[in-house]
mmCIF file of C-alpha atoms in Angstrom:
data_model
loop_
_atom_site.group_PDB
_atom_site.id
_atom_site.type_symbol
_atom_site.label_atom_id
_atom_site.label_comp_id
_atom_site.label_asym_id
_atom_site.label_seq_id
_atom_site.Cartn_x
_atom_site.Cartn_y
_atom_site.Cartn_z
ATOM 1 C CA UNK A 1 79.287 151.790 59.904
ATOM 2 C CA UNK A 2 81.334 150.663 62.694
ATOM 3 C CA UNK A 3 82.984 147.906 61.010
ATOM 4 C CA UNK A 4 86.762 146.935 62.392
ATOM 5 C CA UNK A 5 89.765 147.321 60.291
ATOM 6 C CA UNK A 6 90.129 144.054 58.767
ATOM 7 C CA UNK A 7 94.032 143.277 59.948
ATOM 8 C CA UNK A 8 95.769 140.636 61.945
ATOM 9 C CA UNK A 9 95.852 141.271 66.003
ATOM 10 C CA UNK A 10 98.933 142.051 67.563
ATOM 11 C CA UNK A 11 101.414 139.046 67.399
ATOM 12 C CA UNK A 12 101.663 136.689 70.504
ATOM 13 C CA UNK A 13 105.521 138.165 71.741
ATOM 14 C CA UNK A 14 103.670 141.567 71.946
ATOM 15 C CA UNK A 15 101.890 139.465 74.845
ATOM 16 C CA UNK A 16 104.704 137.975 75.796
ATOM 17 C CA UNK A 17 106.946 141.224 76.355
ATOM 18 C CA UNK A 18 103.916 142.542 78.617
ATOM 19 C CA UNK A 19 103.508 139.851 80.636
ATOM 20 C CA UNK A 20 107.287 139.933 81.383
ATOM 21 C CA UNK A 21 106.965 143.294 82.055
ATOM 22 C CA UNK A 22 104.290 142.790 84.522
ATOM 23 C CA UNK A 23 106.430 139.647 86.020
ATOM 24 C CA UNK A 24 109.596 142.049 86.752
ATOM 25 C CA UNK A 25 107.774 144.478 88.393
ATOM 26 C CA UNK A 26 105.921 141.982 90.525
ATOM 27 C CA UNK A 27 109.494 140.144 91.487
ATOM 28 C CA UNK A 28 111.104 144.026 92.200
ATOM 29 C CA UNK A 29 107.919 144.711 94.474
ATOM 30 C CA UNK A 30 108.333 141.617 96.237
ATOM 31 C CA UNK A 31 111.735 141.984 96.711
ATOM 32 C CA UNK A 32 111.184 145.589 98.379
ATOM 33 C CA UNK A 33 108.719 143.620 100.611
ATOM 34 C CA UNK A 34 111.129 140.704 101.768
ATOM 35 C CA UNK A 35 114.254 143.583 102.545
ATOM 36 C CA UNK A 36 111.735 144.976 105.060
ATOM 37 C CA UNK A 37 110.631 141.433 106.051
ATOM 38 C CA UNK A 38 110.876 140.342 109.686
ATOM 39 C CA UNK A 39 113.656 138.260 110.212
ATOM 40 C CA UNK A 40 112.846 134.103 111.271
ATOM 41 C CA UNK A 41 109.916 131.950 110.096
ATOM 42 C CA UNK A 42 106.855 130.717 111.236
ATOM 43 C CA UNK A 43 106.032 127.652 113.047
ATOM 44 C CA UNK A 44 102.199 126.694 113.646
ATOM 45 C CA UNK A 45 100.950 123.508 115.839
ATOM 46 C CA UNK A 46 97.494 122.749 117.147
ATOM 47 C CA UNK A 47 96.146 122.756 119.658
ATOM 48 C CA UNK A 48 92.854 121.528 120.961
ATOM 49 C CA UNK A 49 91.663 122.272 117.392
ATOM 50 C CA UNK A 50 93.170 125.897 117.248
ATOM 51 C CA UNK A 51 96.700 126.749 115.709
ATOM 52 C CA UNK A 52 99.374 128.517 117.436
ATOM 53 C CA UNK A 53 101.716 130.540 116.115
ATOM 54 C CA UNK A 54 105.982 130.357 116.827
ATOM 55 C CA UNK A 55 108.564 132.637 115.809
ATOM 56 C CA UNK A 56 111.328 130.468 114.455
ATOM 57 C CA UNK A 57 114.924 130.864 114.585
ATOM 58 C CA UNK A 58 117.907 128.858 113.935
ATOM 59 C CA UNK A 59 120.327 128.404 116.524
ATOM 60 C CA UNK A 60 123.455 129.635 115.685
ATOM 61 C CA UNK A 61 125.426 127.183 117.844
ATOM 62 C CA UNK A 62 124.847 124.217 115.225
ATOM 63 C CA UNK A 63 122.929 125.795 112.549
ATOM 64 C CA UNK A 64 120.418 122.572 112.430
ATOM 65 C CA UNK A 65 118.049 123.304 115.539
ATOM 66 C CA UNK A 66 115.641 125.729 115.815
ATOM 67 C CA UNK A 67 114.418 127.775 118.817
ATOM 68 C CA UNK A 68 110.944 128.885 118.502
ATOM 69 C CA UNK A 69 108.998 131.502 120.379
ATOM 70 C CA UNK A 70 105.463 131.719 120.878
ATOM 71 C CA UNK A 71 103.615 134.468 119.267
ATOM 72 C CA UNK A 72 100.062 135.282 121.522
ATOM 73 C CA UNK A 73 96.990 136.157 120.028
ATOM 74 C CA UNK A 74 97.375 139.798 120.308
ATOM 75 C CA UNK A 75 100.492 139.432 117.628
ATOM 76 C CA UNK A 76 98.765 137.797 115.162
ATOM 77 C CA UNK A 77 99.672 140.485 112.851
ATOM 78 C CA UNK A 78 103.537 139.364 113.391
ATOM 79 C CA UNK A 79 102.530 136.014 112.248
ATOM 80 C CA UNK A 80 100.842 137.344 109.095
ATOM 81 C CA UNK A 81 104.070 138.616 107.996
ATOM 82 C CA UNK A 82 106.082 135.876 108.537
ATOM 83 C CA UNK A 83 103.710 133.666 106.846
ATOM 84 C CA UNK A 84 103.547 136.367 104.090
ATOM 85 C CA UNK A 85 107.740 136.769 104.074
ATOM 86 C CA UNK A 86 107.780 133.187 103.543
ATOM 87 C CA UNK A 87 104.786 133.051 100.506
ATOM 88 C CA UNK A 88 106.762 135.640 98.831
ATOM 89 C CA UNK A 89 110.225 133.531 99.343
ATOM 90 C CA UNK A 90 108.740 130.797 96.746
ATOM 91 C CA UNK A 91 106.839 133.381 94.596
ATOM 92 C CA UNK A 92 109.836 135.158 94.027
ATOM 93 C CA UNK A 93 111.739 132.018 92.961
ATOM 94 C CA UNK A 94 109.057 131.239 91.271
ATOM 95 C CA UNK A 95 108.862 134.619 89.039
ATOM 96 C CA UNK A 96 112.569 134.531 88.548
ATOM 97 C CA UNK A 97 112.236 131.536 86.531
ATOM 98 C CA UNK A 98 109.095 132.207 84.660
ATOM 99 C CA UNK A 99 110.971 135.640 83.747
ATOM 100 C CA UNK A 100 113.827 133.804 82.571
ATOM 101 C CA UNK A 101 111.441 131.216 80.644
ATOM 102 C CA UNK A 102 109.442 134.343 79.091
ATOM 103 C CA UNK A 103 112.974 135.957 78.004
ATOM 104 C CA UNK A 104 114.094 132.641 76.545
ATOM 105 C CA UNK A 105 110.938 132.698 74.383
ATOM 106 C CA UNK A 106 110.544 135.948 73.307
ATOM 107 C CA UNK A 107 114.658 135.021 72.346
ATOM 108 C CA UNK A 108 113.820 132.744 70.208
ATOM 109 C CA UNK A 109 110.777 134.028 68.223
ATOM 110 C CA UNK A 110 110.975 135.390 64.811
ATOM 111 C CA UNK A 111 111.107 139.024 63.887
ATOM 112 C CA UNK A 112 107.578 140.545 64.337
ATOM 113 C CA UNK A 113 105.319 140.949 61.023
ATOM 114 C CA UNK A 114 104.957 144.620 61.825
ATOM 115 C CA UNK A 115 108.677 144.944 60.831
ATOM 116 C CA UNK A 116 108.144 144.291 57.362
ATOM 117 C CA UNK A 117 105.639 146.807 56.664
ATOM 118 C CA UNK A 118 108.078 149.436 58.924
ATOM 119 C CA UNK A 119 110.883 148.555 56.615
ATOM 120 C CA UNK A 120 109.562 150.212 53.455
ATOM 121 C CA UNK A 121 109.556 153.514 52.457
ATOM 122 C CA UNK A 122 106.819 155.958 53.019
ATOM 123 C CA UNK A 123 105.794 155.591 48.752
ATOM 124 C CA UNK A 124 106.474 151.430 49.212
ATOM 125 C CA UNK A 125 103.321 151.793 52.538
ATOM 126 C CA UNK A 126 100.909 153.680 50.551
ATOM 127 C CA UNK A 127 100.711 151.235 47.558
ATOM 128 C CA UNK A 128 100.516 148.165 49.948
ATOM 129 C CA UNK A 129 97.901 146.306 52.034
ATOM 130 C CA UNK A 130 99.768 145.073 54.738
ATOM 131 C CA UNK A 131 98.224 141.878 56.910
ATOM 132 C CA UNK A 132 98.862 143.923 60.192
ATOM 133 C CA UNK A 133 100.211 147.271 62.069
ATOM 134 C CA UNK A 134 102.229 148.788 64.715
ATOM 135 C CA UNK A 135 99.675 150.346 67.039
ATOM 136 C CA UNK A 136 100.348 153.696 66.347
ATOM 137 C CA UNK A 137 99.653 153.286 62.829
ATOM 138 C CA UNK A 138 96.872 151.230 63.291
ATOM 139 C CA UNK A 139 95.050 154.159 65.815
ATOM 140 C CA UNK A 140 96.254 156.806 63.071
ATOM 141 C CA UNK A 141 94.061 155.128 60.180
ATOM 142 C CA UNK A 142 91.764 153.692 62.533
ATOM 143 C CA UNK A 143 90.445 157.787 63.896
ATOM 144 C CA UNK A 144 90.210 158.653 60.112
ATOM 145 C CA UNK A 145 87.172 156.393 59.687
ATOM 146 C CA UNK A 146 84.881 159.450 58.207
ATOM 147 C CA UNK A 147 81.497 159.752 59.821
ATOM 148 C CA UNK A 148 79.296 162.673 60.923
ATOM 149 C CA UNK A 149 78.149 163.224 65.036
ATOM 150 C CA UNK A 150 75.260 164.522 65.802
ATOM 151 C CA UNK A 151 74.786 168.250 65.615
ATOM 152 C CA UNK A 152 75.538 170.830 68.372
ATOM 153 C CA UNK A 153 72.772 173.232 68.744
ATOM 154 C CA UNK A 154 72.048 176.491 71.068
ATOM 155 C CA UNK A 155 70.928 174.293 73.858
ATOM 156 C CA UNK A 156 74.095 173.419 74.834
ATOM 157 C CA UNK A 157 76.976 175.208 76.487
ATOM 158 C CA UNK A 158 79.949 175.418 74.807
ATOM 159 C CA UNK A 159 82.538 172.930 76.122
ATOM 160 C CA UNK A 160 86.484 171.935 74.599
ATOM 161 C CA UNK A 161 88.749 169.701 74.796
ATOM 162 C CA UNK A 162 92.957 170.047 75.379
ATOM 163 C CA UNK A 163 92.823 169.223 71.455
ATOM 164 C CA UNK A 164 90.169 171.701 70.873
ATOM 165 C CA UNK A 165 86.837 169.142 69.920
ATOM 166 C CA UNK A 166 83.969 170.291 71.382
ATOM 167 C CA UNK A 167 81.504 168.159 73.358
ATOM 168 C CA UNK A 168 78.767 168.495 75.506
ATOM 169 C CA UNK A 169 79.495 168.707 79.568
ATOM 170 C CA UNK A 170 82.249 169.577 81.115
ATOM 171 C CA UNK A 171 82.604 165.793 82.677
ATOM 172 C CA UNK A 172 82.865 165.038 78.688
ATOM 173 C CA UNK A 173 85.839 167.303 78.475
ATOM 174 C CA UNK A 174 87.403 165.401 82.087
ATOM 175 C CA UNK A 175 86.859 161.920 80.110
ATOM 176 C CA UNK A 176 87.957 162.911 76.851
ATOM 177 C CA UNK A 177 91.142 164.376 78.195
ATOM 178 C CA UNK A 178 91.684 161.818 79.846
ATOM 179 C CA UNK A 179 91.394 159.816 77.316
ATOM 180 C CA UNK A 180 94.197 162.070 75.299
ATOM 181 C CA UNK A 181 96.199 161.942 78.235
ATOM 182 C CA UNK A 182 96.760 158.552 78.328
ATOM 183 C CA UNK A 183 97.118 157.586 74.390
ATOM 184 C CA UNK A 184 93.352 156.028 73.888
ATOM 185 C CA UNK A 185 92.026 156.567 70.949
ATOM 186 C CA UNK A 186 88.408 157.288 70.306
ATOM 187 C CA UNK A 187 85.460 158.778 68.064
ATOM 188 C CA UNK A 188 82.981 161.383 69.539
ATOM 189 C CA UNK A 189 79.474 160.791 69.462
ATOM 190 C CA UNK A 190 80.508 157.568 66.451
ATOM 191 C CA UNK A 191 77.331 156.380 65.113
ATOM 192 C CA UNK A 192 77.037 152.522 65.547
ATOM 193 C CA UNK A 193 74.255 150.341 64.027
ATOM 194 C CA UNK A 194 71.679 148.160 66.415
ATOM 195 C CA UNK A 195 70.432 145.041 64.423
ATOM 196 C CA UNK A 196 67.005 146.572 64.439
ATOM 197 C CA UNK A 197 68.167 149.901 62.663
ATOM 198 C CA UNK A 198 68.563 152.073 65.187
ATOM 199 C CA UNK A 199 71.629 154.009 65.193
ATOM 200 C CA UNK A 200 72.790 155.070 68.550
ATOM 201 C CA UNK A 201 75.811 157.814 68.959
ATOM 202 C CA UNK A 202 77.600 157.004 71.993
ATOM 203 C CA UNK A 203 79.428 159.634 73.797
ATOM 204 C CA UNK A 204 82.917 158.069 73.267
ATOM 205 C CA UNK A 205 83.897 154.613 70.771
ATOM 206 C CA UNK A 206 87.033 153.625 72.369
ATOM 207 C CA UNK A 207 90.071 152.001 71.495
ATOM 208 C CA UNK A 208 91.615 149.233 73.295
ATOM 209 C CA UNK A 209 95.228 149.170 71.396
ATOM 210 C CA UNK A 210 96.622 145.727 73.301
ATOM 211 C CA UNK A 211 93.745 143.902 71.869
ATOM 212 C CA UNK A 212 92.582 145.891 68.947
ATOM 213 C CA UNK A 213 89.484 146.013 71.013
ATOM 214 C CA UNK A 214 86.872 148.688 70.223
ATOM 215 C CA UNK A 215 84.866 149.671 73.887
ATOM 216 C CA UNK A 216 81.601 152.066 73.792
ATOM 217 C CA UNK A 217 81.853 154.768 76.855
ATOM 218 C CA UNK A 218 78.548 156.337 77.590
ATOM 219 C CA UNK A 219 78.614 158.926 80.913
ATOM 220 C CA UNK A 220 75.193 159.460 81.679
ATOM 221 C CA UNK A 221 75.195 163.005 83.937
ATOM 222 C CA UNK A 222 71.882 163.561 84.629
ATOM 223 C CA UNK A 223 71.011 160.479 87.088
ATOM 224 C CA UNK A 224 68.557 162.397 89.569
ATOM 225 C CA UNK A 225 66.410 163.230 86.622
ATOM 226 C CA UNK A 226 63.227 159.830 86.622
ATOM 227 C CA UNK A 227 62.746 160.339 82.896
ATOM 228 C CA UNK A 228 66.696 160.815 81.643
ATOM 229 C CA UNK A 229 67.266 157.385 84.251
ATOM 230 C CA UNK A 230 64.605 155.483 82.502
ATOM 231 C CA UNK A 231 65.933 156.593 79.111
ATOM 232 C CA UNK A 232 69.131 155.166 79.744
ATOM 233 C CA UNK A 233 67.949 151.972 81.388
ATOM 234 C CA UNK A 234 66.616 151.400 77.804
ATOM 235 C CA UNK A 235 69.502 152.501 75.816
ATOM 236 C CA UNK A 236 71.868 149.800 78.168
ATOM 237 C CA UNK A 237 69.096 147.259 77.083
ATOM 238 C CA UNK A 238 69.649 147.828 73.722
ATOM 239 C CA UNK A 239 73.130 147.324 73.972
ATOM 240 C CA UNK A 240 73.251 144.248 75.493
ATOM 241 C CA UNK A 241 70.387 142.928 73.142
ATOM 242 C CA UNK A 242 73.281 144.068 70.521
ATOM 243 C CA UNK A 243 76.092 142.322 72.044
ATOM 244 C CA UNK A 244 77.916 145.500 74.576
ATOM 245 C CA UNK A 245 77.960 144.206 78.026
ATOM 246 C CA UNK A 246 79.089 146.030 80.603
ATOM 247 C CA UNK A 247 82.458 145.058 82.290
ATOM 248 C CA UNK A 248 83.581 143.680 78.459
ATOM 249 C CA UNK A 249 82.726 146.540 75.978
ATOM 250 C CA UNK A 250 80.781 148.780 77.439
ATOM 251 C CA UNK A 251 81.478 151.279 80.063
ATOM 252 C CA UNK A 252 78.548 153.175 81.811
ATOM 253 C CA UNK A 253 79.305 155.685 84.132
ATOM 254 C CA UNK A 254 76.920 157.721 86.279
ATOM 255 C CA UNK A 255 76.480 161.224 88.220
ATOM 256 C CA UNK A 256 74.003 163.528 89.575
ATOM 257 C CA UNK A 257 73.863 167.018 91.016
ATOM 258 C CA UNK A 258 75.285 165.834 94.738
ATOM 259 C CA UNK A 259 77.753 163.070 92.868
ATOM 260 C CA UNK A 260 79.424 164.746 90.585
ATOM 261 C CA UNK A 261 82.410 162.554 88.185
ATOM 262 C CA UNK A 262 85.675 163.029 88.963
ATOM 263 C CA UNK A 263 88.890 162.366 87.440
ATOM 264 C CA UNK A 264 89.208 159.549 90.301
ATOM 265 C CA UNK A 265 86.333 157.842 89.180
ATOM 266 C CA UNK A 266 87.086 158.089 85.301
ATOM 267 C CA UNK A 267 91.673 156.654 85.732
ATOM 268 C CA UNK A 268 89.530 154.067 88.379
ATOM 269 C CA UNK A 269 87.612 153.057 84.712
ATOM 270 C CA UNK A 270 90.155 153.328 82.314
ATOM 271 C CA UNK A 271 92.686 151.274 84.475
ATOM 272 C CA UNK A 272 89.818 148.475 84.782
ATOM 273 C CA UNK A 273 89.108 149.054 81.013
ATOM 274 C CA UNK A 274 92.112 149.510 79.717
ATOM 275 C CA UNK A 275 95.275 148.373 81.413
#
C-alpha cells in the first residue's frame, strides 16, 4: 500500500553538484564577511593564567615586525572578529580548493543514467522500464499511486487548497500550500499499513526528492483538548513501533486555540525536513 517505486536513487554527481553548490555560496558569504573584516590580526599571550588580547599590525617601515596593541576587556568583541577574520582566511582557502576538487570530479564522471531514458522519444519511454528517473518524472508517476482518503463528511468545514484539493483545517491548507509552493510532493490523507493491520491516514505522505525519501507529516490542531492529546500520543507510538521517528521520517507538528501554526513554524519544518 505504500510501497516505494522500485528505481535506482539519484546518482552520486547529483550529490556532488549540491554540495558544490552549497561550498560556493559558503566561500561568497565568507568573502562578504572578510571585505568588511577589521583590518590587522590577533595576538593572544597569558598571563597569570588568563589570555590577553593584541591588535596586530605590521610595520610598514620593514614589513617583518609587528606592532601590537592591547585590546582591554571591554573590547573583547574586537578580538572576536579578528580571531573570526582570521578562521575565515583558512576556511576560505580551504573551500576554494575543495570547490575546485568537487568541479574536477563532477568533470570527470560519466554522463548521468537519467540521460538515457531522457534521450528517447515519448512512444520509446512508455514501452520501457528504465533503472532510474529525473526527479520530476519520478514525483509525476510517483503522485499517481491510486488510493482512496478517507471520506469528508458534514462535520467538517469546507477548506481548499491553491490547486483546489480539499482538506480539513485551514492550517492544512497553510501546509499543503506550502508544500505546492516549494515543489514537494505529497498524498493527502495516503493510507499506510502498521505491521499489526492497522491502517493509519496521515494528513500529508511527503516526498523528499534529493533522497527519494518518503516523510509522514501529521499537524495535530487540537492540542488543548486531554482526549485528542492522548489520542495522538498513541498514534506517535505506533509509528515509531512501525519504524517513523521523529526528526528522520516523521514530522509532528502541534497547535492549540492560543498557539495557533503559522507559516513561520511550517518553512522552519520543511527547511529542517527538507533542504
Amino acid at each position: 500500500m505504500n510501497k516505494k517505486l522500485e528505481l535506482l536513487p539519484p546518482q552520486p554527481q547529483d550529490n556532488l553538484a549540491g554540495r558544490l553548490a552549497q561550498l560556493e555560496n559558503l566561500l561568497k558569504y565568507k568573502q562578504t564577511y572578510l571585505e568588511k573584516a577589521p583590518p590587522g590580526g590577533l595576538h593572544i599571550i597569558k598571563c597569570h593564567g588568563s589570555p590577553q588580547y593584541y591588535l596586530r599590525f605590521r610595520n610598514k617601515s620593514d614589513g617583518v615586525s609587528f606592532t601590537y596593541t592591547y585590546i582591554p576587556r571591554k573590547d573583547i568583541l574586537q578580538a572576536r572578529r579578528l580571531a573570526q577574520k582570521e578562521y575565515d582566511k583558512k576556511i576560505a582557502s580551504l573551500l576554494r580548493k575543495h570547490i575546485k576538487w568537487l568541479k574536477k570530479q563532477i568533470s570527470r564522471q560519466p554522463p548521468c543514467l537519467t540521460e538515457v531514458y531522457d534521450s528517447l522519444s515519448s512512444q520509446r519511454q512508455n514501452l520501457v522500464s528504465p533503472v532510474t528517473l529525473p526527479d520530476c518524472r519520478y514525483a509525476d508517476i510517483w503522485l499517481k499511486v491510486p488510493y482512496v482518503h478517507k471520506d469528508f463528511n458534514g462535520s467538517y468545514t469546507e477548506h481548499f487548497t491553491v490547486n483546489g484539493q480539499q482538506v480539513r483545517s485551514k492550517s492544512e491548507v497553510l501546509i499543503a500550500n506550502e508544500l505546492i509552493r516549494q515543489g514537494i510532493p505529497f498524498r493527502y490523507e495516503f493510507p499506510v499499513e502498521m505491521t499489526e493491520g492497522q491502517i493509519l491516514h496521515p494528513d500529508f505522505y511527503c516526498l523528499k526528492l534529493q533522497s527519494r525519501q518518503e516523510i509522514i507529516w501529521e499537524h495535530l490542531g487540537m492540542c488543548d483538548q486531554p482526549e485528542y492529546a492522548v489520542n495522538a500520543m498513541g498514534r506517535l507510538a505506533l509509528y515509531q513501533k512501525n519504524g517513523w521517528f521523529p526528526g528522520k521520517n516523521l514530522i509532528f507538528t502541534f497547535e492549540t486555540q492560543n498557539q495557533p501554526l503559522t507559516i513561520r513554524d511550517i518553512r522552519k519544518v520543511l527547511g529542517e525536513y527538507f533542504s
